[in-house]
Coordinates of C-alpha atoms in Angstrom, one line a residue:
Chain A
X1 CA 8.5 49.3 -52.1
X2 CA 6.0 51.3 -50.0
X3 CA 5.2 49.0 -47.2
X4 CA 8.5 47.7 -46.7
X5 CA 9.7 51.0 -46.9
X6 CA 7.0 52.0 -43.8
X7 CA 8.8 48.9 -42.2
X8 CA 12.1 50.4 -41.9
X9 CA 13.4 53.7 -39.5
X10 CA 13.0 56.7 -41.8
X11 CA 16.5 57.6 -43.1
X12 CA 15.8 61.0 -43.0
X13 CA 14.2 63.5 -40.6
X14 CA 10.6 64.7 -42.3
X15 CA 10.7 68.4 -42.8
X16 CA 8.3 70.5 -40.9
X17 CA 5.5 69.7 -43.6
X18 CA 6.2 66.3 -43.3
X19 CA 8.3 66.2 -46.5
X20 CA 11.4 63.7 -46.9
X21 CA 14.1 63.8 -48.9
X22 CA 13.1 60.6 -50.0
X23 CA 9.8 62.5 -51.2
X24 CA 11.8 64.9 -53.3
X25 CA 13.7 62.6 -54.6
X26 CA 10.6 60.3 -55.8
X27 CA 9.3 63.6 -57.3
X28 CA 12.1 64.6 -59.7
X29 CA 12.8 61.3 -60.8
X30 CA 9.1 61.3 -61.9
X31 CA 9.4 64.6 -63.5
X32 CA 12.6 63.6 -65.5
X33 CA 11.4 60.7 -66.5
X34 CA 7.9 62.4 -67.6
X35 CA 10.6 65.2 -69.4
X36 CA 12.8 62.3 -70.8
X37 CA 10.1 60.5 -72.3
X38 CA 8.4 63.2 -73.9
X39 CA 11.5 63.4 -75.5
X40 CA 11.9 60.3 -76.7
X41 CA 7.8 60.6 -77.8
X42 CA 8.7 63.6 -79.9
X43 CA 10.9 62.4 -82.7
X44 CA 8.4 59.4 -83.2
X45 CA 5.2 62.1 -83.2
X46 CA 7.7 64.4 -85.7
X47 CA 8.5 61.6 -87.9
X48 CA 4.7 60.9 -89.5
X49 CA 4.7 65.2 -90.7
X50 CA 6.0 65.5 -94.1
X51 CA 9.2 64.1 -94.7
X52 CA 11.6 66.5 -96.3
X53 CA 11.1 65.3 -99.5
X54 CA 7.8 65.4 -99.4
X55 CA 8.8 69.5 -98.6
X56 CA 10.7 70.0 -101.5
X57 CA 8.5 69.5 -104.5
X58 CA 6.3 71.9 -102.9
X59 CA 6.8 73.9 -106.0
X60 CA 5.3 73.7 -109.3
X61 CA 5.5 76.0 -112.9
X62 CA 3.0 75.9 -115.8
X63 CA 3.1 77.5 -118.6
X64 CA -0.5 78.9 -119.7
X65 CA -0.2 79.4 -123.0
X66 CA -1.9 76.1 -124.0
X67 CA -5.1 77.6 -122.5
X68 CA -7.7 78.4 -124.3
X69 CA -10.5 81.0 -122.9
X70 CA -13.2 79.6 -121.4
X71 CA -11.1 76.7 -120.6
X72 CA -9.6 75.1 -117.7
X73 CA -7.3 72.8 -117.2
X74 CA -5.6 70.4 -114.0
X75 CA -2.2 70.7 -112.6
X76 CA -0.7 69.0 -110.5
X77 CA 0.8 70.6 -107.2
X78 CA 1.7 68.3 -103.7
X79 CA 0.1 65.8 -104.7
X80 CA -2.9 67.6 -105.2
X81 CA -4.9 68.7 -108.0
X82 CA -5.2 72.7 -109.0
X83 CA -7.4 74.0 -111.4
X84 CA -6.5 76.9 -113.8
X85 CA -9.5 78.2 -115.3
X86 CA -8.8 81.2 -118.3
X87 CA -12.3 83.7 -117.4
X88 CA -14.2 84.9 -119.8
X89 CA -15.6 88.2 -119.1
X90 CA -18.7 87.4 -118.2
X91 CA -17.5 84.2 -115.8
X92 CA -16.0 87.4 -113.9
X93 CA -18.8 89.3 -114.4
X94 CA -20.3 87.4 -113.1
X95 CA -18.3 86.8 -109.9
X96 CA -18.4 90.1 -109.2
X97 CA -22.3 91.3 -109.3
X98 CA -22.6 88.8 -106.5
X99 CA -23.3 90.9 -103.3
X100 CA -20.7 89.9 -100.6
X101 CA -23.6 89.4 -98.4
X102 CA -25.1 86.6 -100.8
X103 CA -22.1 84.3 -99.8
X104 CA -21.6 81.5 -97.5
X105 CA -18.1 82.2 -96.9
X106 CA -17.7 86.1 -98.2
X107 CA -14.7 87.0 -100.3
X108 CA -14.3 89.9 -103.2
X109 CA -13.3 87.8 -106.7
X110 CA -10.9 90.9 -107.0
X111 CA -9.4 89.3 -103.8
X112 CA -9.0 85.5 -104.7
X113 CA -6.7 86.4 -109.0
X114 CA -4.1 88.7 -109.3
X115 CA -4.8 92.2 -110.3
X116 CA -3.0 92.2 -113.8
X117 CA -4.3 88.6 -114.2
X118 CA -7.5 88.4 -113.5
X119 CA -8.7 86.5 -116.1
X120 CA -6.6 83.7 -114.8
X121 CA -8.4 81.8 -111.9
X122 CA -6.0 79.3 -110.4
X123 CA -7.2 77.4 -107.1
X124 CA -6.6 74.3 -104.9
X125 CA -9.0 71.6 -106.2
X126 CA -10.2 70.3 -103.6
X127 CA -13.9 70.3 -101.7
X128 CA -13.2 72.3 -98.6
X129 CA -15.7 69.7 -97.2
X130 CA -14.4 66.5 -97.0
X131 CA -11.1 66.5 -100.1
X132 CA -13.0 64.7 -103.0
X133 CA -12.3 66.7 -106.5
X134 CA -14.8 69.1 -107.9
X135 CA -16.1 69.0 -111.3
X136 CA -16.0 71.6 -113.9
X137 CA -12.3 71.7 -115.4
X138 CA -13.4 69.1 -117.8
X139 CA -15.2 70.6 -121.1
X140 CA -17.8 67.4 -120.6
X141 CA -18.1 67.9 -116.9
X142 CA -21.2 69.9 -115.9
X143 CA -19.8 72.9 -113.3
X144 CA -22.2 73.0 -111.0
X145 CA -25.9 75.8 -110.9
X146 CA -23.6 78.7 -110.6
X147 CA -21.1 78.0 -113.8
X148 CA -17.8 77.3 -111.3
X149 CA -17.5 73.8 -109.9
X150 CA -19.7 70.7 -108.5
X151 CA -18.4 68.0 -105.6
X152 CA -20.2 65.2 -106.3
X153 CA -19.6 63.2 -103.1
X154 CA -21.9 65.4 -100.9
X155 CA -23.4 68.4 -103.8
X156 CA -21.7 71.2 -102.8
X157 CA -21.7 74.0 -106.1
X158 CA -19.0 76.8 -106.5
X159 CA -18.4 79.7 -108.8
X160 CA -16.9 81.0 -111.5
X161 CA -14.3 82.6 -108.1
X162 CA -14.7 79.1 -106.6
X163 CA -16.6 80.5 -103.9
X164 CA -18.9 78.0 -102.1
X165 CA -22.5 79.0 -103.0
X166 CA -24.4 76.4 -101.8
X167 CA -24.2 72.5 -100.3
X168 CA -22.2 71.5 -97.2
X169 CA -18.8 73.1 -98.4
X170 CA -18.1 75.5 -95.3
X171 CA -15.3 77.3 -97.0
X172 CA -13.9 78.5 -100.7
X173 CA -12.1 76.5 -103.2
X174 CA -8.5 77.1 -101.7
X175 CA -6.0 80.0 -103.4
X176 CA -2.8 78.6 -103.7
X177 CA 0.6 81.2 -103.4
X178 CA 1.5 81.3 -106.7
X179 CA 3.6 84.2 -108.6
X180 CA 3.5 84.9 -112.3
X181 CA 7.2 84.5 -113.7
X182 CA 6.2 85.7 -117.8
X183 CA 3.2 87.0 -118.6
X184 CA 2.4 83.1 -119.8
X185 CA 4.1 81.1 -116.6
X186 CA 3.0 80.6 -113.3
X187 CA 4.9 79.6 -110.3
X188 CA 2.7 77.8 -107.9
X189 CA 4.1 77.6 -104.3
Chain B
X1 CA -7.2 0.0 -66.2
X2 CA -3.8 1.3 -64.7
X3 CA -3.5 3.7 -62.0
X4 CA 0.1 4.7 -62.5
X5 CA 0.5 7.9 -64.3
X6 CA 1.8 7.7 -68.1
X7 CA 4.4 9.4 -69.0
X8 CA 2.6 12.4 -70.7
X9 CA 0.9 12.6 -67.5
X10 CA 4.2 12.9 -65.6
X11 CA 5.4 15.4 -67.8
X12 CA 2.3 17.5 -68.1
X13 CA 2.8 17.6 -64.1
X14 CA 5.8 18.9 -64.0
X15 CA 5.5 21.5 -66.3
X16 CA 2.5 22.6 -64.0
X17 CA 4.3 22.7 -61.5
X18 CA 6.5 25.3 -63.1
X19 CA 4.5 27.1 -65.4
X20 CA 0.9 26.8 -65.0
X21 CA -0.7 26.7 -68.4
X22 CA -2.8 24.3 -68.3
X23 CA -4.3 25.3 -65.6
X24 CA -4.6 28.5 -66.3
X25 CA -6.6 27.8 -69.1
X26 CA -8.8 25.6 -67.7
X27 CA -9.8 28.5 -65.1
X28 CA -10.6 30.7 -68.5
X29 CA -12.8 28.2 -70.5
X30 CA -12.6 25.3 -68.6
X31 CA -14.0 23.5 -66.2
X32 CA -12.9 25.7 -63.7
X33 CA -14.9 28.5 -64.7
X34 CA -18.7 28.4 -64.0
X35 CA -21.0 30.2 -66.3
X36 CA -25.0 30.2 -65.9
X37 CA -26.6 27.1 -67.3
X38 CA -29.2 28.6 -69.3
X39 CA -27.0 30.6 -71.7
X40 CA -28.9 30.6 -74.7
X41 CA -26.8 30.8 -78.6
X42 CA -26.8 34.5 -78.8
X43 CA -23.9 33.6 -75.7
X44 CA -22.1 32.1 -78.9
X45 CA -20.9 35.2 -80.2
X46 CA -17.7 35.9 -78.1
X47 CA -15.9 33.5 -78.9
X48 CA -17.2 33.8 -82.3
X49 CA -15.2 36.8 -82.1
X50 CA -12.3 35.7 -80.3
X51 CA -12.3 33.0 -83.6
X52 CA -12.8 35.6 -86.0
X53 CA -9.5 37.7 -84.4
X54 CA -7.6 34.3 -85.2
X55 CA -8.5 33.9 -88.5
X56 CA -8.0 37.8 -89.4
X57 CA -4.6 37.8 -87.6
X58 CA -3.6 34.6 -88.9
X59 CA -4.6 35.5 -92.4
X60 CA -3.5 38.6 -92.5
X61 CA 0.2 37.6 -91.5
X62 CA 0.6 35.6 -95.1
X63 CA -1.1 38.5 -96.9
X64 CA 1.2 40.3 -95.6
X65 CA 4.5 38.4 -97.2
X66 CA 3.2 39.1 -100.5
X67 CA 1.7 42.9 -100.2
X68 CA 3.7 46.3 -101.2
X69 CA 2.9 48.3 -99.5
X70 CA 3.7 51.3 -102.1
X71 CA 1.1 53.4 -104.2
X72 CA 2.9 52.4 -107.1
X73 CA 3.5 48.7 -107.0
X74 CA 0.3 47.8 -103.8
X75 CA -2.5 47.2 -106.7
X76 CA -0.8 45.1 -108.7
X77 CA 0.7 42.9 -105.6
X78 CA -2.9 42.3 -104.6
X79 CA -3.5 41.5 -108.0
X80 CA -0.5 39.5 -107.5
X81 CA -2.0 37.8 -104.2
X82 CA -5.4 36.9 -106.8
X83 CA -4.0 35.3 -109.5
X84 CA -0.1 33.9 -108.9
X85 CA 0.5 33.2 -105.0
X86 CA -0.6 29.8 -104.6
X87 CA -3.9 29.9 -102.4
X88 CA -3.9 33.7 -102.2
X89 CA -7.0 34.1 -103.2
X90 CA -8.6 31.8 -100.5
X91 CA -6.2 34.4 -97.8
X92 CA -7.8 37.2 -99.7
X93 CA -11.4 36.5 -99.7
X94 CA -11.0 34.9 -96.0
X95 CA -9.1 38.5 -95.3
X96 CA -11.9 40.8 -97.0
X97 CA -15.4 38.5 -95.9
X98 CA -13.4 38.1 -93.0
X99 CA -13.9 41.5 -91.7
X100 CA -17.3 41.7 -92.7
X101 CA -18.4 38.7 -91.0
X102 CA -16.3 39.9 -87.7
X103 CA -18.8 43.4 -87.6
X104 CA -21.5 40.7 -88.2
X105 CA -20.4 39.6 -84.9
X106 CA -19.6 42.0 -83.4
X107 CA -22.7 43.8 -83.9
X108 CA -24.7 40.5 -82.7
X109 CA -22.9 40.3 -79.5
X110 CA -23.2 44.4 -79.1
X111 CA -26.9 43.6 -79.6
X112 CA -26.6 41.0 -77.2
X113 CA -25.2 42.9 -74.7
X114 CA -28.3 45.6 -74.8
X115 CA -30.5 43.1 -75.2
X116 CA -29.4 41.0 -71.6
X117 CA -28.5 44.5 -70.0
X118 CA -24.9 43.0 -69.6
X119 CA -23.4 46.2 -69.3
X120 CA -25.1 47.2 -65.9
X121 CA -23.3 47.2 -62.9
X122 CA -21.0 45.3 -62.0
X123 CA -20.0 44.7 -65.8
X124 CA -19.7 48.7 -66.8
X125 CA -16.1 48.4 -67.0
X126 CA -16.5 45.0 -69.2
X127 CA -18.9 47.3 -71.4
X128 CA -16.3 50.2 -71.9
X129 CA -13.0 47.4 -73.0
X130 CA -15.8 46.1 -75.6
X131 CA -16.0 49.8 -77.2
X132 CA -12.8 50.1 -77.0
X133 CA -12.3 46.9 -78.5
X134 CA -14.8 48.1 -81.1
X135 CA -13.1 52.0 -82.3
X136 CA -10.0 49.7 -82.4
X137 CA -11.7 47.1 -85.0
X138 CA -13.3 50.3 -87.0
X139 CA -9.4 51.9 -87.3
X140 CA -8.5 48.3 -87.8
X141 CA -11.0 48.0 -91.0
X142 CA -10.7 51.3 -92.5
X143 CA -7.0 51.3 -93.0
X144 CA -7.1 47.5 -94.0
X145 CA -9.3 48.5 -96.9
X146 CA -6.8 51.4 -98.1
X147 CA -4.0 49.3 -97.9
X148 CA -5.0 47.4 -101.8
X149 CA -5.0 51.0 -102.9
X150 CA -8.3 51.1 -105.6
X151 CA -10.6 53.7 -105.8
X152 CA -12.5 53.6 -102.9
X153 CA -9.4 52.9 -101.0
X154 CA -8.3 56.5 -101.7
X155 CA -11.5 58.3 -101.9
X156 CA -12.3 57.0 -98.9
X157 CA -9.5 57.4 -96.8
X158 CA -9.2 60.6 -98.6
X159 CA -13.0 61.1 -97.2
X160 CA -12.2 59.8 -93.7
X161 CA -9.3 61.7 -92.9
X162 CA -10.5 65.1 -94.0
X163 CA -12.9 64.8 -91.4
X164 CA -10.3 65.7 -88.8
X165 CA -10.1 69.2 -90.6
X166 CA -13.5 70.0 -88.9
X167 CA -11.8 70.6 -86.0
X168 CA -11.5 74.4 -85.4
X169 CA -8.0 75.7 -86.2
X170 CA -5.8 72.9 -86.0
X171 CA -7.4 70.3 -87.9
X172 CA -5.6 71.1 -91.2
X173 CA -2.5 70.6 -89.2
X174 CA -3.7 67.3 -88.0
X175 CA -4.8 66.0 -92.1
X176 CA -1.3 67.0 -92.6
X177 CA 0.2 64.9 -89.8
X178 CA -2.1 62.0 -90.6
X179 CA -1.1 62.1 -94.2
X180 CA 3.1 63.3 -93.6
X181 CA 2.4 65.0 -96.6
X182 CA -0.2 67.1 -98.9
X183 CA -2.6 64.4 -100.0
X184 CA -3.2 60.8 -99.2
X185 CA -0.1 59.8 -101.2
X186 CA 2.5 57.5 -100.1
X187 CA 3.7 58.3 -96.7
X188 CA -0.2 58.1 -95.9
X189 CA -0.1 54.2 -97.7
X190 CA 3.3 53.1 -95.4
X191 CA 1.6 54.2 -92.2
X192 CA -1.9 52.4 -92.5
X193 CA 0.3 49.3 -93.3
X194 CA 2.2 49.9 -90.2
X195 CA -1.0 50.4 -88.1
X196 CA -3.2 48.0 -89.5
X197 CA -0.5 45.0 -88.5
X198 CA 0.4 46.7 -85.3
X199 CA -3.7 46.9 -84.0
X200 CA -5.1 43.9 -83.9
X201 CA -2.5 43.0 -81.7
X202 CA -3.9 46.2 -79.5
X203 CA -7.3 44.0 -79.9
X204 CA -6.0 41.0 -78.8
X205 CA -4.8 43.1 -75.6
X206 CA -7.7 44.5 -75.2
X207 CA -9.3 41.2 -75.5
X208 CA -7.4 39.8 -72.9
X209 CA -8.5 42.6 -70.1
X210 CA -11.9 41.7 -72.1
X211 CA -12.3 38.4 -70.8
X212 CA -10.6 39.0 -67.7
X213 CA -13.3 42.1 -66.8
X214 CA -15.3 39.0 -67.4
X215 CA -14.5 36.6 -64.9
X216 CA -15.0 39.2 -62.5
X217 CA -18.4 39.4 -61.7
X218 CA -18.9 36.0 -64.9
X219 CA -21.2 35.7 -67.8
X220 CA -24.6 37.6 -67.7
X221 CA -27.6 35.6 -68.6
X222 CA -31.3 35.8 -70.2
X223 CA -33.1 36.0 -66.9
X224 CA -30.3 39.2 -66.0
X225 CA -30.7 38.1 -62.2
X226 CA -27.5 36.9 -60.5
X227 CA -26.4 33.2 -60.9
X228 CA -25.9 30.8 -57.8
X229 CA -23.3 28.7 -57.4
X230 CA -25.9 25.7 -57.8
X231 CA -27.2 27.7 -61.1
X232 CA -23.6 27.3 -62.6
X233 CA -22.0 24.1 -64.8
X234 CA -18.2 24.4 -65.7
X235 CA -17.8 26.3 -69.5
X236 CA -15.8 22.9 -69.9
X237 CA -16.9 20.4 -71.4
X238 CA -20.8 22.1 -71.4
X239 CA -20.6 25.8 -72.9
X240 CA -17.4 24.8 -75.3
X241 CA -19.5 22.1 -76.8
X242 CA -22.0 24.8 -77.3
X243 CA -19.9 26.7 -78.4
X244 CA -18.5 24.7 -81.3
X245 CA -21.4 23.9 -82.4
X246 CA -22.4 27.7 -83.1
X247 CA -18.9 27.9 -84.8
X248 CA -19.9 25.4 -87.5
X249 CA -22.7 26.7 -88.9
X250 CA -21.2 30.1 -88.4
X251 CA -18.2 28.5 -90.9
X252 CA -21.2 27.1 -93.0
X253 CA -22.3 30.9 -93.8
X254 CA -18.9 32.5 -93.5
X255 CA -17.3 29.5 -96.3
X256 CA -20.4 30.2 -98.4
X257 CA -19.5 33.5 -99.2
X258 CA -15.6 33.7 -98.8
X259 CA -16.4 30.2 -102.1
X260 CA -19.3 31.2 -103.6
X261 CA -19.8 35.3 -103.3
X262 CA -16.6 36.9 -102.5
X263 CA -16.9 40.1 -103.8
X264 CA -21.2 40.3 -102.6
X265 CA -19.9 43.0 -99.9
X266 CA -16.9 44.6 -101.5
X267 CA -17.5 47.5 -104.4
X268 CA -16.7 47.2 -107.8
X269 CA -15.2 50.1 -108.2
X270 CA -12.2 49.1 -105.9
X271 CA -11.0 46.8 -108.9
X272 CA -9.8 50.2 -110.6
X273 CA -6.7 51.6 -109.4
X274 CA -6.5 54.8 -107.2
X275 CA -6.6 58.0 -109.2
X276 CA -6.2 61.3 -107.1
X277 CA -7.3 63.4 -109.6
X278 CA -10.6 61.4 -110.3
X279 CA -13.4 61.7 -107.8
X280 CA -15.9 58.2 -108.0
X281 CA -19.6 60.2 -108.5
X282 CA -20.1 58.2 -105.2
X283 CA -18.5 56.9 -102.4
X284 CA -19.5 54.7 -100.4
X285 CA -17.6 52.9 -97.3
X286 CA -18.1 49.5 -96.7
X287 CA -21.3 48.2 -95.1
X288 CA -21.0 48.2 -91.8
X289 CA -19.9 51.7 -91.3
X290 CA -23.1 53.0 -93.4
X291 CA -24.9 53.9 -90.3
X292 CA -22.5 55.8 -88.8
X293 CA -21.4 57.8 -93.0
X294 CA -25.5 58.3 -93.3
X295 CA -25.1 60.3 -89.6
X296 CA -22.2 62.2 -91.3
X297 CA -24.0 63.1 -93.9
X298 CA -27.5 64.2 -92.6
X299 CA -26.0 67.2 -90.7
X300 CA -25.3 69.8 -93.3
X301 CA -22.8 71.3 -90.8
X302 CA -19.6 69.9 -91.0
X303 CA -17.5 70.4 -87.7
X304 CA -21.4 68.7 -85.9
X305 CA -21.8 65.9 -88.9
X306 CA -18.5 65.1 -87.6
X307 CA -19.7 65.4 -83.7
X308 CA -22.2 63.5 -84.5
X309 CA -20.8 60.5 -86.2
X310 CA -18.4 59.9 -83.5
X311 CA -20.6 60.8 -80.7
X312 CA -23.1 58.1 -82.0
X313 CA -20.0 55.5 -81.0
X314 CA -18.9 57.2 -77.8
X315 CA -22.2 57.7 -76.0
X316 CA -22.2 54.0 -76.2
X317 CA -19.8 54.5 -73.1
X318 CA -22.6 56.3 -71.0
X319 CA -25.3 53.5 -71.8
X320 CA -25.1 52.0 -68.3
X321 CA -25.9 55.3 -66.6
X322 CA -28.4 56.7 -69.7
X323 CA -30.5 52.9 -68.9
X324 CA -32.2 54.2 -65.5
X325 CA -33.5 50.5 -64.6
X326 CA -32.4 48.3 -62.8
X327 CA -33.6 45.2 -64.1
X328 CA -31.2 44.0 -66.8
X329 CA -33.0 41.5 -69.5
X330 CA -35.4 42.5 -72.2
X331 CA -37.3 39.6 -71.0
X332 CA -38.6 41.7 -68.1
X333 CA -39.0 44.6 -69.7
X334 CA -42.3 45.1 -72.0
X335 CA -41.8 48.9 -73.1
X336 CA -38.1 48.7 -73.2
X337 CA -37.9 45.7 -75.2
X338 CA -40.2 47.1 -78.2
X339 CA -37.8 50.6 -78.1
X340 CA -34.6 48.4 -78.5
X341 CA -36.2 46.6 -81.7
X342 CA -37.0 50.4 -82.9
X343 CA -33.6 51.2 -82.3
X344 CA -32.2 47.8 -84.5
X345 CA -35.1 48.8 -87.1
X346 CA -33.4 52.6 -87.1
X347 CA -29.5 51.4 -87.0
X348 CA -30.9 49.3 -90.5
X349 CA -32.9 52.4 -92.4
X350 CA -29.3 54.4 -91.4
X351 CA -26.8 51.7 -93.0
X352 CA -29.6 51.7 -96.7
X353 CA -29.7 55.3 -96.4
X354 CA -25.4 55.8 -95.3
X355 CA -25.1 53.6 -99.1
X356 CA -27.6 56.5 -100.9
X357 CA -27.1 59.9 -102.7
X358 CA -28.0 62.2 -99.6
X359 CA -30.7 64.0 -101.0
X360 CA -34.2 63.3 -101.2
X361 CA -35.7 60.5 -99.6
X362 CA -32.4 58.6 -98.5
X363 CA -31.5 62.4 -97.1
X364 CA -34.7 63.2 -94.7
X365 CA -34.8 59.3 -93.8
X366 CA -31.0 59.7 -92.8
X367 CA -32.3 62.9 -90.5
X368 CA -35.2 61.1 -88.6
X369 CA -32.9 58.2 -88.0
X370 CA -29.7 60.5 -86.7
X371 CA -32.5 62.1 -84.7
X372 CA -34.0 58.9 -83.6
X373 CA -30.5 57.4 -82.6
X374 CA -29.6 60.0 -79.9
X375 CA -33.1 60.8 -78.7
X376 CA -33.4 57.1 -77.9
X377 CA -29.9 56.8 -75.5
X378 CA -30.5 60.6 -74.5
X379 CA -33.9 61.1 -73.7
X380 CA -36.2 57.5 -74.1
X381 CA -33.5 55.2 -72.5
X382 CA -33.3 57.1 -69.1
X383 CA -38.2 57.5 -69.4
X384 CA -38.3 53.9 -69.6
X385 CA -36.9 53.4 -67.0
X386 CA -38.3 55.4 -64.7
X387 CA -41.9 54.6 -66.2
X388 CA -41.3 50.8 -67.1
X389 CA -43.4 48.4 -64.3
X390 CA -41.3 45.4 -65.0
X391 CA -42.6 41.8 -65.0
X392 CA -41.9 39.7 -61.8
X393 CA -38.2 38.6 -61.6
X394 CA -37.9 34.7 -60.8
X395 CA -36.0 34.0 -57.6
X396 CA -34.0 31.6 -59.2
X397 CA -32.3 30.5 -62.6
X398 CA -33.2 27.2 -61.4
X399 CA -37.3 28.6 -61.1
X400 CA -36.9 30.1 -64.0
X401 CA -35.9 26.9 -65.6
X402 CA -38.2 24.3 -63.9
X403 CA -41.3 26.4 -65.0
X404 CA -40.0 26.3 -68.9
X405 CA -38.8 30.2 -68.9
X406 CA -35.2 29.3 -69.0

């Protein structure tokens, strides 16, 4: 194309800087093509993000009255496990006695529970390392060296506030958004 | 014999004048492609790779006719393929073990390239395309392993996709994007099936470029010296015959495993249906990912572990420049040869470590192995190239062959 074009006399006079109208047409065509392609590609990419029905499943309600003191249960929210543990007073005291400086990801226990319901610890049950589910919710399972949870995949130990204490995980177990809609019912999400 | 052309010959020529497919094939793997006359059996693995790709695509297409990419039905549809579909078991075992054998062949092919310096000038782009094929193969194999929706499928998918959460700031959004949800779920399975079907054809396209890039300089050879036209013989019939013999030997081994030990290389836990609420006590990837998994776990920091794991493959792109020696073949490199074998042992140790729990001796060994892996590429290879005195190169392939060194 370039060869055949250069063999013919230029259809438009070159400007002072050598730019021709043909150059302008070329640039604007390429620019329109690039923007148009990007606009075409975005729906394809965005279609891989969570769909509306997936997003619609984003709240879960749970009745806490069946949970005994010291007991932990696992419920499902957004397809992943959520740990609910009714903590004993000792577990709460243990979590609060730790100096923040000793923590890998410093966070106060008070900030990880709700003020009037601080016996209930509610966490996303997904290890922050590579997404395994830590053990420690069922009675028979090990709770790790700090009495919370223990991830069997790569050996992360979490304490009674769900904070990472030992192992490769970089962060504490995540606290999901939740509200108590009554004394015994919690809505997660 | 009559000198007149038969009807078939004339029909062929009529067609060749309009679309010279025969001439094209003859130029790529036929009598018009001259190859060095001293190629040894290590050179069989290129065409074996091509054969494995064809076997995988063919068996995969028929498996897909009976597979259901849905989290509630995937596991059962695979069991149905095993029990009810005519010859379904043999297609699935060929496909599952075919992945393992594809990696065996590709690892030998990569090692061949490293031993005989096939990545060096003028074959760097050929080497790069090979790495791209390797990366695409890994992605394909990973997504294929997820499809049966067993426990290892599910948790392997969870761990590997979570690797991307190590990326600062945007990591979690990327993982949600990969999943199409908030965990590995049905949308994840669906897209993995779609991409698992797509990627083999991407690999096929890359193979076209790989073979194209090969044909400009032509094949390297065990001596690593330029082959003159006098040192070359036509690919067909010489190397087609040699390759077919290799295919026969390879098929004996491959089908021995398919028929008599089809689950030897698989994890029994994958015959248990995926349970998103129970993590298996010990998650292990398939054997061909173990060295990279060992590198990931050797490093206590999440982000650095992920970087090291991807870096261990990406570093191969720089190999043509990290190796400062201008001599291609390890035959003439007395120091490099031993360090290359040490590197092979290092990879074997990492493979073993990847299958163990990351504590005690395996953890120490995987740290030493990871250190050695990068030491080999980043420090040893440049230094060896500078300090090593290579053995004298023969003047030509003919000279070496006549002296009994071909």
